[in-house]
PDB file of C-alpha atoms in Angstrom:
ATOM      1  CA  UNK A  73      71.750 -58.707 -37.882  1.00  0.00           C
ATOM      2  CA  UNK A  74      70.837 -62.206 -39.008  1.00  0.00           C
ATOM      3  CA  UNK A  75      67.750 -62.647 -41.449  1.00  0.00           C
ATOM      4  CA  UNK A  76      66.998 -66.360 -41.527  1.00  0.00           C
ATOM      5  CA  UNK A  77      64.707 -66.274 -44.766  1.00  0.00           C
ATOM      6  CA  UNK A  78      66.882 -64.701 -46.633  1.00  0.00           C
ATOM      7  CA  UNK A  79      70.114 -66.456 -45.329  1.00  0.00           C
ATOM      8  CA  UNK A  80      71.530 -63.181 -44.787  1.00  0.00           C
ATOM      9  CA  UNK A  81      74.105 -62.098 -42.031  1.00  0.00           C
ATOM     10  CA  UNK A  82      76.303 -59.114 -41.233  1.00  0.00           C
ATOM     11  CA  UNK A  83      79.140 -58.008 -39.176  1.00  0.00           C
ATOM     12  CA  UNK A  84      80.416 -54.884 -38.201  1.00  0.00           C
ATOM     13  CA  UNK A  85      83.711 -54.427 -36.255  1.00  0.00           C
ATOM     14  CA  UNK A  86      86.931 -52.490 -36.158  1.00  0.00           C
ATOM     15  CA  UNK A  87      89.770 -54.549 -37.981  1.00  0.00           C
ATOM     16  CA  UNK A  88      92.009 -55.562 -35.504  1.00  0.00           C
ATOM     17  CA  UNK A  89      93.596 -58.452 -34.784  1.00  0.00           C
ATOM     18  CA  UNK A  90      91.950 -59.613 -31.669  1.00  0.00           C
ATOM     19  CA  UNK A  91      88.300 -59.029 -33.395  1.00  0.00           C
ATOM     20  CA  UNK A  92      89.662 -61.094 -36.765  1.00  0.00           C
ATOM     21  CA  UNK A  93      89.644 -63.882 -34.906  1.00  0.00           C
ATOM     22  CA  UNK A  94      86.501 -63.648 -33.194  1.00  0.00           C
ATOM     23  CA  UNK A  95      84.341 -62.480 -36.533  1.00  0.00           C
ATOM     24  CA  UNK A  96      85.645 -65.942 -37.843  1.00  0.00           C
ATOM     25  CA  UNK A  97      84.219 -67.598 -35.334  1.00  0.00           C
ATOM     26  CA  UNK A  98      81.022 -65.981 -35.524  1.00  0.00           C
ATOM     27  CA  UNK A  99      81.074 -66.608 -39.292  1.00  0.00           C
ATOM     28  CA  UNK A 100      82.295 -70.284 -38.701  1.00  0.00           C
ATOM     29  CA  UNK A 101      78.785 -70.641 -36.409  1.00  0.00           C
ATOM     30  CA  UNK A 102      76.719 -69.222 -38.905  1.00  0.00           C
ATOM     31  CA  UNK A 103      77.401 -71.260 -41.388  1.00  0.00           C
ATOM     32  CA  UNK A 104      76.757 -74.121 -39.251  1.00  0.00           C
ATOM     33  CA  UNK A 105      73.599 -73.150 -38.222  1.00  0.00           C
ATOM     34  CA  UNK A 106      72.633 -72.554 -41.657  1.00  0.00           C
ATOM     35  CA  UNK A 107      74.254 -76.549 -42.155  1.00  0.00           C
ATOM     36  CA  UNK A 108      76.731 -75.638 -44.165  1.00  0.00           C
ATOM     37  CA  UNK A 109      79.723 -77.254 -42.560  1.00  0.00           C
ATOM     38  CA  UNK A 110      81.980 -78.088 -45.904  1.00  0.00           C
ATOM     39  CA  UNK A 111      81.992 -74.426 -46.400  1.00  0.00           C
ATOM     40  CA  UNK A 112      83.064 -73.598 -43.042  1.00  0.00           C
ATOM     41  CA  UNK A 113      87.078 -74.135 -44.095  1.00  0.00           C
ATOM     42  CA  UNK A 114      87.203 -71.957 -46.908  1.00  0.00           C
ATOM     43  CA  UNK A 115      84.767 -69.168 -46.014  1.00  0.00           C
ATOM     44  CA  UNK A 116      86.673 -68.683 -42.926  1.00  0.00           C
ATOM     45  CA  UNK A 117      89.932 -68.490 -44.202  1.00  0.00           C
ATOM     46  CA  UNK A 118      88.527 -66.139 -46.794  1.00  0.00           C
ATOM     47  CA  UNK A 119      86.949 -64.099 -44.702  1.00  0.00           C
ATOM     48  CA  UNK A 120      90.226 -63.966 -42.193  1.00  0.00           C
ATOM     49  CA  UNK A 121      92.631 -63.170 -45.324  1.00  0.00           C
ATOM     50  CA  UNK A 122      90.073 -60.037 -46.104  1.00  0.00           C
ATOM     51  CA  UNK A 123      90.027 -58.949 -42.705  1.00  0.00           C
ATOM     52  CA  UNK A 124      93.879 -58.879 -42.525  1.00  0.00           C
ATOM     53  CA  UNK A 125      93.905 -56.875 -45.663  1.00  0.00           C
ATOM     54  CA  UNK A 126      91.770 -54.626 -44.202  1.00  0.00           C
ATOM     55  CA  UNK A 127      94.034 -54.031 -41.070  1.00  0.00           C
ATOM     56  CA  UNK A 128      97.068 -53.644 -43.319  1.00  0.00           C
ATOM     57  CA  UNK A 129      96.083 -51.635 -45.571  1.00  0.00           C
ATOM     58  CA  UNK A 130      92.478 -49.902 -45.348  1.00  0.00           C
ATOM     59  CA  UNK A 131      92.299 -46.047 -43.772  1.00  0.00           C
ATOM     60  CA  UNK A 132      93.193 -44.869 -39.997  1.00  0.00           C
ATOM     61  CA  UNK A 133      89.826 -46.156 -38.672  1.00  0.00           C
ATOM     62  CA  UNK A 134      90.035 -49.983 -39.971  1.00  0.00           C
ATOM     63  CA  UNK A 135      86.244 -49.967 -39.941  1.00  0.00           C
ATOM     64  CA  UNK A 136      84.558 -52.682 -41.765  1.00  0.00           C
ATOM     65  CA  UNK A 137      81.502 -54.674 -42.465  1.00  0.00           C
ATOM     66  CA  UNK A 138      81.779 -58.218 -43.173  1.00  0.00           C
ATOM     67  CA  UNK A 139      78.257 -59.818 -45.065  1.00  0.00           C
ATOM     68  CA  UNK A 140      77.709 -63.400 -45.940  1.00  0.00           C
ATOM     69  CA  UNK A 141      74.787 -64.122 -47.899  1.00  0.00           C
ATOM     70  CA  UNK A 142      72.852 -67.646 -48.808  1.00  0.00           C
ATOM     71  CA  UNK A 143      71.315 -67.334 -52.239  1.00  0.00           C
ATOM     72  CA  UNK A 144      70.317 -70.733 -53.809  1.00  0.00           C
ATOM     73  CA  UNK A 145      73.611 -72.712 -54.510  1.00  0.00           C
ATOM     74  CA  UNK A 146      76.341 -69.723 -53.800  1.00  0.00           C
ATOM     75  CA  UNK A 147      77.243 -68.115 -50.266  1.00  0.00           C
ATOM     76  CA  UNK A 148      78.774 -64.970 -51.281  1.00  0.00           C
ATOM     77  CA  UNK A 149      81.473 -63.533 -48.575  1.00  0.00           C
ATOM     78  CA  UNK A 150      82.112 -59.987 -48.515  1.00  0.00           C
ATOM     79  CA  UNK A 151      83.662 -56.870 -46.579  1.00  0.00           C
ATOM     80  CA  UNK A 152      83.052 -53.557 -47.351  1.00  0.00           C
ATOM     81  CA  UNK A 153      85.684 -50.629 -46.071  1.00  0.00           C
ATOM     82  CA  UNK A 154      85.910 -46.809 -46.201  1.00  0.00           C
ATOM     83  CA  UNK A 155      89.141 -46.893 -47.768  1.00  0.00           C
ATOM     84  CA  UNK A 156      88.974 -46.298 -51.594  1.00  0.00           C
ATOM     85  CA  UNK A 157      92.307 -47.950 -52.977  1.00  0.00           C
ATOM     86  CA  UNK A 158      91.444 -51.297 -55.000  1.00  0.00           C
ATOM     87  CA  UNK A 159      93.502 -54.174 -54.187  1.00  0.00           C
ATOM     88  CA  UNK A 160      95.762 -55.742 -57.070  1.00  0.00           C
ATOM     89  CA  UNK A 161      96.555 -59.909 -57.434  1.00  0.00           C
ATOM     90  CA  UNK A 162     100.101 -59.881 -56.851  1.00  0.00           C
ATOM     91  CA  UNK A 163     102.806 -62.393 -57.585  1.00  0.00           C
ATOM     92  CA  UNK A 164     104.688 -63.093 -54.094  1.00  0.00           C
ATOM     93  CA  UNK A 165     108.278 -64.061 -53.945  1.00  0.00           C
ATOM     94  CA  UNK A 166     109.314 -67.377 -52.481  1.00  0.00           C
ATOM     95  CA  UNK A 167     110.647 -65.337 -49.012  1.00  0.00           C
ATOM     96  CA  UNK A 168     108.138 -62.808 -49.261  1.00  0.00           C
ATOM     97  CA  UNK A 169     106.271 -62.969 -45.500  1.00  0.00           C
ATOM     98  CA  UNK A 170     102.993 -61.333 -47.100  1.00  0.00           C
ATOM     99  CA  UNK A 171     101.104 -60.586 -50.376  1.00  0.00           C
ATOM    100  CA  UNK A 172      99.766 -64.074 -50.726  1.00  0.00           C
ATOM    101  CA  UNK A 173      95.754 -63.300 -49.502  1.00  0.00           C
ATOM    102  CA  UNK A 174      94.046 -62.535 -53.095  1.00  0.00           C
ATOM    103  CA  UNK A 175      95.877 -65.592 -54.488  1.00  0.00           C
ATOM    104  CA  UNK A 176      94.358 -67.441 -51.717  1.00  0.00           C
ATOM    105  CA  UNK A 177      90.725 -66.689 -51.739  1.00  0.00           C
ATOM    106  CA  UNK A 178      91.331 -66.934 -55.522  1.00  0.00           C
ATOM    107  CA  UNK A 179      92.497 -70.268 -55.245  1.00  0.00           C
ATOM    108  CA  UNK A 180      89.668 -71.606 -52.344  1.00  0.00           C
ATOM    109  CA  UNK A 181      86.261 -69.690 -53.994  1.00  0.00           C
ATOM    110  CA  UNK A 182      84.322 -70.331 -57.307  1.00  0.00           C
ATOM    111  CA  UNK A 183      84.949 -66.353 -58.203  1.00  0.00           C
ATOM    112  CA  UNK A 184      86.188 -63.051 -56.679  1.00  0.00           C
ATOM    113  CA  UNK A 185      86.194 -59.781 -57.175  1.00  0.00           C
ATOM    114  CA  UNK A 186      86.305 -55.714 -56.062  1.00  0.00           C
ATOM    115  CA  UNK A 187      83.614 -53.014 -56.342  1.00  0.00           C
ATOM    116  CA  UNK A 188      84.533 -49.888 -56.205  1.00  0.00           C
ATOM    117  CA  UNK A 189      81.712 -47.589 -54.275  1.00  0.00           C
ATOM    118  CA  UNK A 190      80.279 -44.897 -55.774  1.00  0.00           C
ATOM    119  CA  UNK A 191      82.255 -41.278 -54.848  1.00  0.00           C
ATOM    120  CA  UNK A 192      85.529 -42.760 -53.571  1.00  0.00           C
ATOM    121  CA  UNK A 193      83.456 -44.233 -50.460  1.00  0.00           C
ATOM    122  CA  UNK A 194      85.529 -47.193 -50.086  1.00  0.00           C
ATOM    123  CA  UNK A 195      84.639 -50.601 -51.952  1.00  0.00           C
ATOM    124  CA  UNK A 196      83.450 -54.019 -51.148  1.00  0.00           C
ATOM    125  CA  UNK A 197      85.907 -57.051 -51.995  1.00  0.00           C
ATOM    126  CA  UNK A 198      84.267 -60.300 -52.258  1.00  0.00           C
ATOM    127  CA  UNK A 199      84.157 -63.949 -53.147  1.00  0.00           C
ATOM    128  CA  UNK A 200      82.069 -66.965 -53.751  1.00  0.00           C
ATOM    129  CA  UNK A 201      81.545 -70.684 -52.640  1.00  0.00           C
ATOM    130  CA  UNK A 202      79.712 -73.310 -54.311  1.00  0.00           C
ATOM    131  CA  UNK A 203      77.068 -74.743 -51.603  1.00  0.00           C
ATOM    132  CA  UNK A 204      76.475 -78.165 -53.783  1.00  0.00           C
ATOM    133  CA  UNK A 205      79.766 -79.592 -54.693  1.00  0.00           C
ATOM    134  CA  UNK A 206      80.897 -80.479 -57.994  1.00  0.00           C
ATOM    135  CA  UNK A 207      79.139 -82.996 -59.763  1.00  0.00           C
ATOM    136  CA  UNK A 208      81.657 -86.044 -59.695  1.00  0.00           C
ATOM    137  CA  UNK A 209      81.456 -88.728 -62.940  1.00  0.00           C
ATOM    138  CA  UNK A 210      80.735 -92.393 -61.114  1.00  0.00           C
ATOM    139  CA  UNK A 211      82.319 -95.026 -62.858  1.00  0.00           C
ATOM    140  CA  UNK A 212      80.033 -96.924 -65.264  1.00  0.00           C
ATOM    141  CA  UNK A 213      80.518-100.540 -63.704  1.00  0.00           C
ATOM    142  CA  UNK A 214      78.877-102.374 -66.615  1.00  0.00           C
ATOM    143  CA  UNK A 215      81.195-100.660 -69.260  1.00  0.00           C
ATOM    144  CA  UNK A 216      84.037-101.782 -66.980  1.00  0.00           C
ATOM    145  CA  UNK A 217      82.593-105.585 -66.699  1.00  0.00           C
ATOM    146  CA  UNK A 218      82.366-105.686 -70.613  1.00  0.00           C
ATOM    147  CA  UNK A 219      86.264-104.948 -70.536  1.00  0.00           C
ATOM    148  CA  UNK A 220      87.337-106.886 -67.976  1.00  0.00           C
ATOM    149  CA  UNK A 221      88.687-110.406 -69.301  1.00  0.00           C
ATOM    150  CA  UNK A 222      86.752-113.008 -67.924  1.00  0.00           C
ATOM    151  CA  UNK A 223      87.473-115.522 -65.117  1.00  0.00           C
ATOM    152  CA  UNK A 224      86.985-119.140 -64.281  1.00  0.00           C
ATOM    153  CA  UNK A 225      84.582-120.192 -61.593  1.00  0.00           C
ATOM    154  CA  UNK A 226      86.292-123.716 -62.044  1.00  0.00           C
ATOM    155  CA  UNK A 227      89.269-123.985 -59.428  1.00  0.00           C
ATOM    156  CA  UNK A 228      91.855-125.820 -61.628  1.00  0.00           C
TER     157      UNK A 228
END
């Protein structure tokens, strides 16, 4: 269901590895549509490191509903599951083939986090992107001309 006022768009699916890839897509599209291309990266791999958590590790059924939301400056990325264990930040080893995926979205979004739902329902894991980048300091060119020694105009 996609609510355009609202900026509001969810996903249902099974959490296997042949609909991970396609959900990114569809998220990847959304977010164009909505023009928000520089976001496109980093929600997706987000949203595929969730996903693959999900398959891992989430209960027999692997059901799951994957929401991105458009509010002001902040998408917000989220999947919800049935299975009620909280995921932990873990340390990987240098050989370790896995364990890396919190780390990551940790490392891409402005913040993350886990909600537990209410009577061991399962919980939502989610994280956020900045729609407006960073503001950026421009370099004050007339403080720099005041520093810079001065030159001769008079070839010599």
């Amino acid at each position: 269901m996609i609510s355009h006022p609202s900026r509001h768009c969810t996903v249902g699916l099974q959490a296997l590895p042949s609909r991970i890839g396609q959900v990114r897509r569809i998220i990847s599209a959304q977010l164009r549509h909505w023009h928000l291309d520089p976001l496109v990266d980093r929600a997706a791999l987000g949203v595929t490191e969730l996903l693959t958590n999900v398959h891992r590790h989430a209960g027999p059924d692997k059901m799951c509903t994957v929401e991105i939301e458009l509010l002001l400056d902040r998408l917000t990325v989220s999947v919800h599951d049935h299975d009620p264990r909280l995921p932990e930040l873990r340390v990987a080893g240098s050989f370790d083939t896995g364990g890396r995926g919190l780390a990551l979205i940790a490392a891409v979004s402005e913040s993350w986090g886990v909600r537990p739902d209410g009577d061991c329902r399962g919980k939502t894991v989610w994280f956020t992107l900045p729609t407006v980048p960073p503001a950026v300091a421009v370099p004050d060119h007339a403080a720099y001309a005041e520093q810079a020694p001065a030159r001769s105009a008079v070839a010599g």
